[in-house]
PDB file of C-alpha atoms in Angstrom:
ATOM      1  CA  MET A 153      -6.857  11.278 -15.204  1.00  0.00           C
ATOM      2  CA  ARG A 154      -5.086  11.754 -18.504  1.00  0.00           C
ATOM      3  CA  ARG A 155      -3.614  15.038 -17.369  1.00  0.00           C
ATOM      4  CA  PHE A 156      -2.332  13.425 -14.222  1.00  0.00           C
ATOM      5  CA  ARG A 157      -0.563  10.686 -16.237  1.00  0.00           C
ATOM      6  CA  TYR A 158       0.820  13.275 -18.639  1.00  0.00           C
ATOM      7  CA  ILE A 159       2.127  15.516 -15.846  1.00  0.00           C
ATOM      8  CA  TRP A 160       3.505  12.523 -13.960  1.00  0.00           C
ATOM      9  CA  GLY A 161       5.222  11.223 -17.114  1.00  0.00           C
ATOM     10  CA  LEU A 162       6.658  14.650 -17.881  1.00  0.00           C
ATOM     11  CA  PHE A 163       7.901  15.011 -14.305  1.00  0.00           C
ATOM     12  CA  TRP A 164       9.412  11.503 -14.405  1.00  0.00           C
ATOM     13  CA  ALA A 165      11.228  12.182 -17.708  1.00  0.00           C
ATOM     14  CA  VAL A 166      12.680  15.485 -16.462  1.00  0.00           C
ATOM     15  CA  ALA A 167      13.757  13.933 -13.166  1.00  0.00           C
ATOM     16  CA  MET A 168      15.465  10.978 -14.861  1.00  0.00           C
ATOM     17  CA  ASN A 169      17.299  13.181 -17.347  1.00  0.00           C
ATOM     18  CA  ALA A 170      18.396  15.601 -14.647  1.00  0.00           C
ATOM     19  CA  CYS A 171      19.676  12.844 -12.355  1.00  0.00           C
ATOM     20  CA  GLY A 172      21.470  11.126 -15.187  1.00  0.00           C
ATOM     21  CA  THR A 173      23.119  14.371 -16.207  1.00  0.00           C
ATOM     22  CA  LEU A 174      24.206  15.121 -12.657  1.00  0.00           C
ATOM     23  CA  VAL A 175      25.605  11.650 -12.190  1.00  0.00           C
ATOM     24  CA  TYR A 176      27.458  11.819 -15.500  1.00  0.00           C
ATOM     25  CA  GLN A 177      28.958  15.220 -14.715  1.00  0.00           C
ATOM     26  CA  GLY A 178      30.020  14.080 -11.270  1.00  0.00           C
ATOM     27  CA  TYR A 179      32.159  11.225 -12.582  1.00  0.00           C
ATOM     28  CA  GLU A 180      34.128  12.379 -15.561  1.00  0.00           C
ATOM     29  CA  MET A 181      37.302  10.578 -16.641  1.00  0.00           C
ATOM     30  CA  SER A 182      39.893  13.309 -16.953  1.00  0.00           C
ATOM     31  CA  PRO A 183      43.165  14.049 -15.137  1.00  0.00           C
ATOM     32  CA  THR A 184      41.715  17.133 -13.445  1.00  0.00           C
ATOM     33  CA  HIS A 185      38.725  15.332 -11.898  1.00  0.00           C
ATOM     34  CA  HIS A 186      40.360  12.436 -10.107  1.00  0.00           C
ATOM     35  CA  ASP A 187      43.123  12.057  -7.559  1.00  0.00           C
ATOM     36  CA  THR A 188      46.326  10.413  -8.679  1.00  0.00           C
ATOM     37  CA  GLN A 189      47.684   7.615  -6.562  1.00  0.00           C
ATOM     38  CA  SER A 190      51.098   8.398  -5.129  1.00  0.00           C
ATOM     39  CA  VAL A 191      53.434   5.509  -5.800  1.00  0.00           C
ATOM     40  CA  ASP A 192      56.560   5.043  -3.725  1.00  0.00           C
ATOM     41  CA  PHE A 193      59.262   3.880  -6.087  1.00  0.00           C
ATOM     42  CA  GLU A 194      62.052   1.644  -4.873  1.00  0.00           C
ATOM     43  CA  LEU A 195      64.909   3.413  -6.640  1.00  0.00           C
ATOM     44  CA  GLU A 196      68.550   2.679  -5.930  1.00  0.00           C
ATOM     45  CA  VAL A 197      71.651   4.332  -7.338  1.00  0.00           C
ATOM     46  CA  GLY A 198      75.205   3.063  -7.636  1.00  0.00           C
ATOM     47  CA  VAL A 199      78.389   4.649  -8.976  1.00  0.00           C
ATOM     48  CA  LEU A 200      79.966   2.453 -11.652  1.00  0.00           C
ATOM     49  CA  HIS A 201      82.993   4.379 -12.897  1.00  0.00           C
ATOM     50  CA  VAL A 202      84.673   7.732 -12.244  1.00  0.00           C
ATOM     51  CA  ARG A 203      87.299   9.242 -14.533  1.00  0.00           C
ATOM     52  CA  GLU A 204      89.001  12.594 -14.540  1.00  0.00           C
ATOM     53  CA  VAL A 205      88.489  14.747 -17.629  1.00  0.00           C
ATOM     54  CA  GLN A 206      91.708  15.990 -19.194  1.00  0.00           C
ATOM     55  CA  GLY A 207      91.642  19.574 -20.389  1.00  0.00           C
ATOM     56  CA  GLU A 208      91.253  23.097 -19.129  1.00  0.00           C
ATOM     57  CA  THR A 209      88.607  22.322 -16.508  1.00  0.00           C
ATOM     58  CA  ASN A 210      89.192  20.196 -13.447  1.00  0.00           C
ATOM     59  CA  SER A 211      86.154  17.942 -13.679  1.00  0.00           C
ATOM     60  CA  ILE A 212      85.174  14.301 -13.400  1.00  0.00           C
ATOM     61  CA  LYS A 213      82.813  12.125 -15.438  1.00  0.00           C
ATOM     62  CA  VAL A 214      80.676   9.821 -13.333  1.00  0.00           C
ATOM     63  CA  GLU A 215      78.912   6.793 -14.812  1.00  0.00           C
ATOM     64  CA  TYR A 216      76.105   5.691 -12.528  1.00  0.00           C
ATOM     65  CA  GLU A 217      73.286   3.171 -12.560  1.00  0.00           C
ATOM     66  CA  VAL A 218      69.726   3.927 -11.438  1.00  0.00           C
ATOM     67  CA  MET A 219      67.812   0.752 -10.541  1.00  0.00           C
ATOM     68  CA  ASN A 220      64.038   0.384 -10.147  1.00  0.00           C
ATOM     69  CA  ARG A 221      63.437  -2.453  -7.673  1.00  0.00           C
ATOM     70  CA  GLY A 222      59.682  -1.830  -7.529  1.00  0.00           C
ATOM     71  CA  GLY A 223      56.854  -3.519  -9.386  1.00  0.00           C
ATOM     72  CA  ASP A 224      55.664  -0.323 -11.143  1.00  0.00           C
ATOM     73  CA  ILE A 225      57.222   1.536 -14.038  1.00  0.00           C
ATOM     74  CA  PHE A 226      59.030   4.690 -12.909  1.00  0.00           C
ATOM     75  CA  LEU A 227      57.666   7.770 -14.655  1.00  0.00           C
ATOM     76  CA  PRO A 228      58.857  11.310 -13.948  1.00  0.00           C
ATOM     77  CA  SER A 229      55.886  12.746 -12.061  1.00  0.00           C
ATOM     78  CA  ALA A 230      54.916  15.683  -9.886  1.00  0.00           C
ATOM     79  CA  GLN A 231      57.461  14.554  -7.316  1.00  0.00           C
ATOM     80  CA  THR A 232      60.985  15.321  -8.462  1.00  0.00           C
ATOM     81  CA  HIS A 233      63.413  12.416  -8.066  1.00  0.00           C
ATOM     82  CA  ASN A 234      67.074  13.435  -8.054  1.00  0.00           C
ATOM     83  CA  VAL A 235      70.404  11.652  -7.859  1.00  0.00           C
ATOM     84  CA  PHE A 236      72.590  13.467  -5.321  1.00  0.00           C
ATOM     85  CA  PHE A 237      76.368  13.144  -5.593  1.00  0.00           C
ATOM     86  CA  MET A 238      78.624  13.946  -2.638  1.00  0.00           C
ATOM     87  CA  VAL A 239      82.189  14.398  -3.905  1.00  0.00           C
ATOM     88  CA  LYS A 240      84.947  14.372  -1.289  1.00  0.00           C
ATOM     89  CA  THR A 241      88.145  16.121  -2.301  1.00  0.00           C
ATOM     90  CA  GLN A 242      91.751  15.496  -1.282  1.00  0.00           C
ATOM     91  CA  GLU A 243      91.709  18.860   0.470  1.00  0.00           C
ATOM     92  CA  GLY A 244      88.924  17.665   2.793  1.00  0.00           C
ATOM     93  CA  ARG A 245      86.056  19.573   1.154  1.00  0.00           C
ATOM     94  CA  GLU A 246      82.693  18.084   0.224  1.00  0.00           C
ATOM     95  CA  ILE A 247      81.054  19.206  -3.011  1.00  0.00           C
ATOM     96  CA  GLY A 248      77.382  18.416  -3.629  1.00  0.00           C
ATOM     97  CA  HIS A 249      75.857  17.994  -7.078  1.00  0.00           C
ATOM     98  CA  TYR A 250      72.439  16.710  -8.124  1.00  0.00           C
ATOM     99  CA  GLU A 251      70.811  15.640 -11.369  1.00  0.00           C
ATOM    100  CA  ARG A 252      67.085  15.116 -11.986  1.00  0.00           C
ATOM    101  CA  ILE A 253      65.922  11.731 -13.284  1.00  0.00           C
ATOM    102  CA  TYR A 254      63.947  12.327 -16.489  1.00  0.00           C
ATOM    103  CA  ARG A 255      63.986   8.815 -17.923  1.00  0.00           C
ATOM    104  CA  LYS A 256      61.371   6.086 -17.664  1.00  0.00           C
ATOM    105  CA  ILE A 257      62.605   2.955 -15.904  1.00  0.00           C
ATOM    106  CA  ALA A 258      60.834  -0.382 -16.291  1.00  0.00           C
ATOM    107  CA  PRO A 259      60.157  -2.543 -13.211  1.00  0.00           C
ATOM    108  CA  ASN A 260      63.120  -4.608 -11.980  1.00  0.00           C
ATOM    109  CA  SER A 261      65.537  -3.025 -14.443  1.00  0.00           C
ATOM    110  CA  SER A 262      68.115  -0.271 -14.540  1.00  0.00           C
ATOM    111  CA  ILE A 263      69.573   2.439 -16.745  1.00  0.00           C
ATOM    112  CA  ILE A 264      73.148   3.699 -16.954  1.00  0.00           C
ATOM    113  CA  LEU A 265      73.698   7.448 -17.153  1.00  0.00           C
ATOM    114  CA  GLU A 266      76.702   9.768 -17.218  1.00  0.00           C
ATOM    115  CA  GLU A 267      77.234  13.123 -15.530  1.00  0.00           C
ATOM    116  CA  THR A 268      80.111  15.617 -15.595  1.00  0.00           C
ATOM    117  CA  ILE A 269      80.882  17.388 -12.311  1.00  0.00           C
ATOM    118  CA  ASN A 270      83.134  20.455 -12.233  1.00  0.00           C
ATOM    119  CA  LEU A 271      85.462  20.493  -9.212  1.00  0.00           C
ATOM    120  CA  SER A 272      87.042  23.916  -9.822  1.00  0.00           C
ATOM    121  CA  VAL A 273      90.481  23.938  -8.132  1.00  0.00           C
ATOM    122  CA  TYR A 274      89.969  20.824  -5.970  1.00  0.00           C
ATOM    123  CA  ASN A 275      91.232  17.288  -6.577  1.00  0.00           C
ATOM    124  CA  TYR A 276      88.909  14.278  -6.530  1.00  0.00           C
ATOM    125  CA  ALA A 277      89.249  11.725  -3.698  1.00  0.00           C
ATOM    126  CA  SER A 278      85.925   9.787  -3.466  1.00  0.00           C
ATOM    127  CA  ILE A 279      82.252  10.001  -4.389  1.00  0.00           C
ATOM    128  CA  GLU A 280      78.945   8.762  -2.958  1.00  0.00           C
ATOM    129  CA  ALA A 281      75.513   8.822  -4.609  1.00  0.00           C
ATOM    130  CA  SER A 282      71.983   8.692  -3.197  1.00  0.00           C
ATOM    131  CA  ILE A 283      68.376   9.378  -4.262  1.00  0.00           C
ATOM    132  CA  PHE A 284      66.320  12.215  -2.830  1.00  0.00           C
ATOM    133  CA  VAL A 285      62.770  13.346  -3.567  1.00  0.00           C
ATOM    134  CA  GLU A 286      61.665  16.988  -3.594  1.00  0.00           C
TER     135      GLU A 286
END
């Protein structure tokens, strides 16, 4: 009877330790062991000011505002968020330019950034900006 209790106790201890170890290894808090939630950010972009740069190059400086209308903080993540500029020239050409958003943006706030766009031999007429995600 004593042997039976001893064997049963030994079996019970091994089983409990093994199950606890398996459960612990199955749920580990690290970035590689859990899925990240994809958050759709409500980003908006607006062009504030455009000025032509005087000098050897024919370029423009664009001041633009990136607004986070969502409830979560915007962090640069696996998805690449870009500001895409479509510059229309007086000659009728359209020149595309994009810039990646690297900055953190708090909820319901905005940041103002500046970008220089080289137009080569063309003259600036108008500009539009939008957000796209890669």
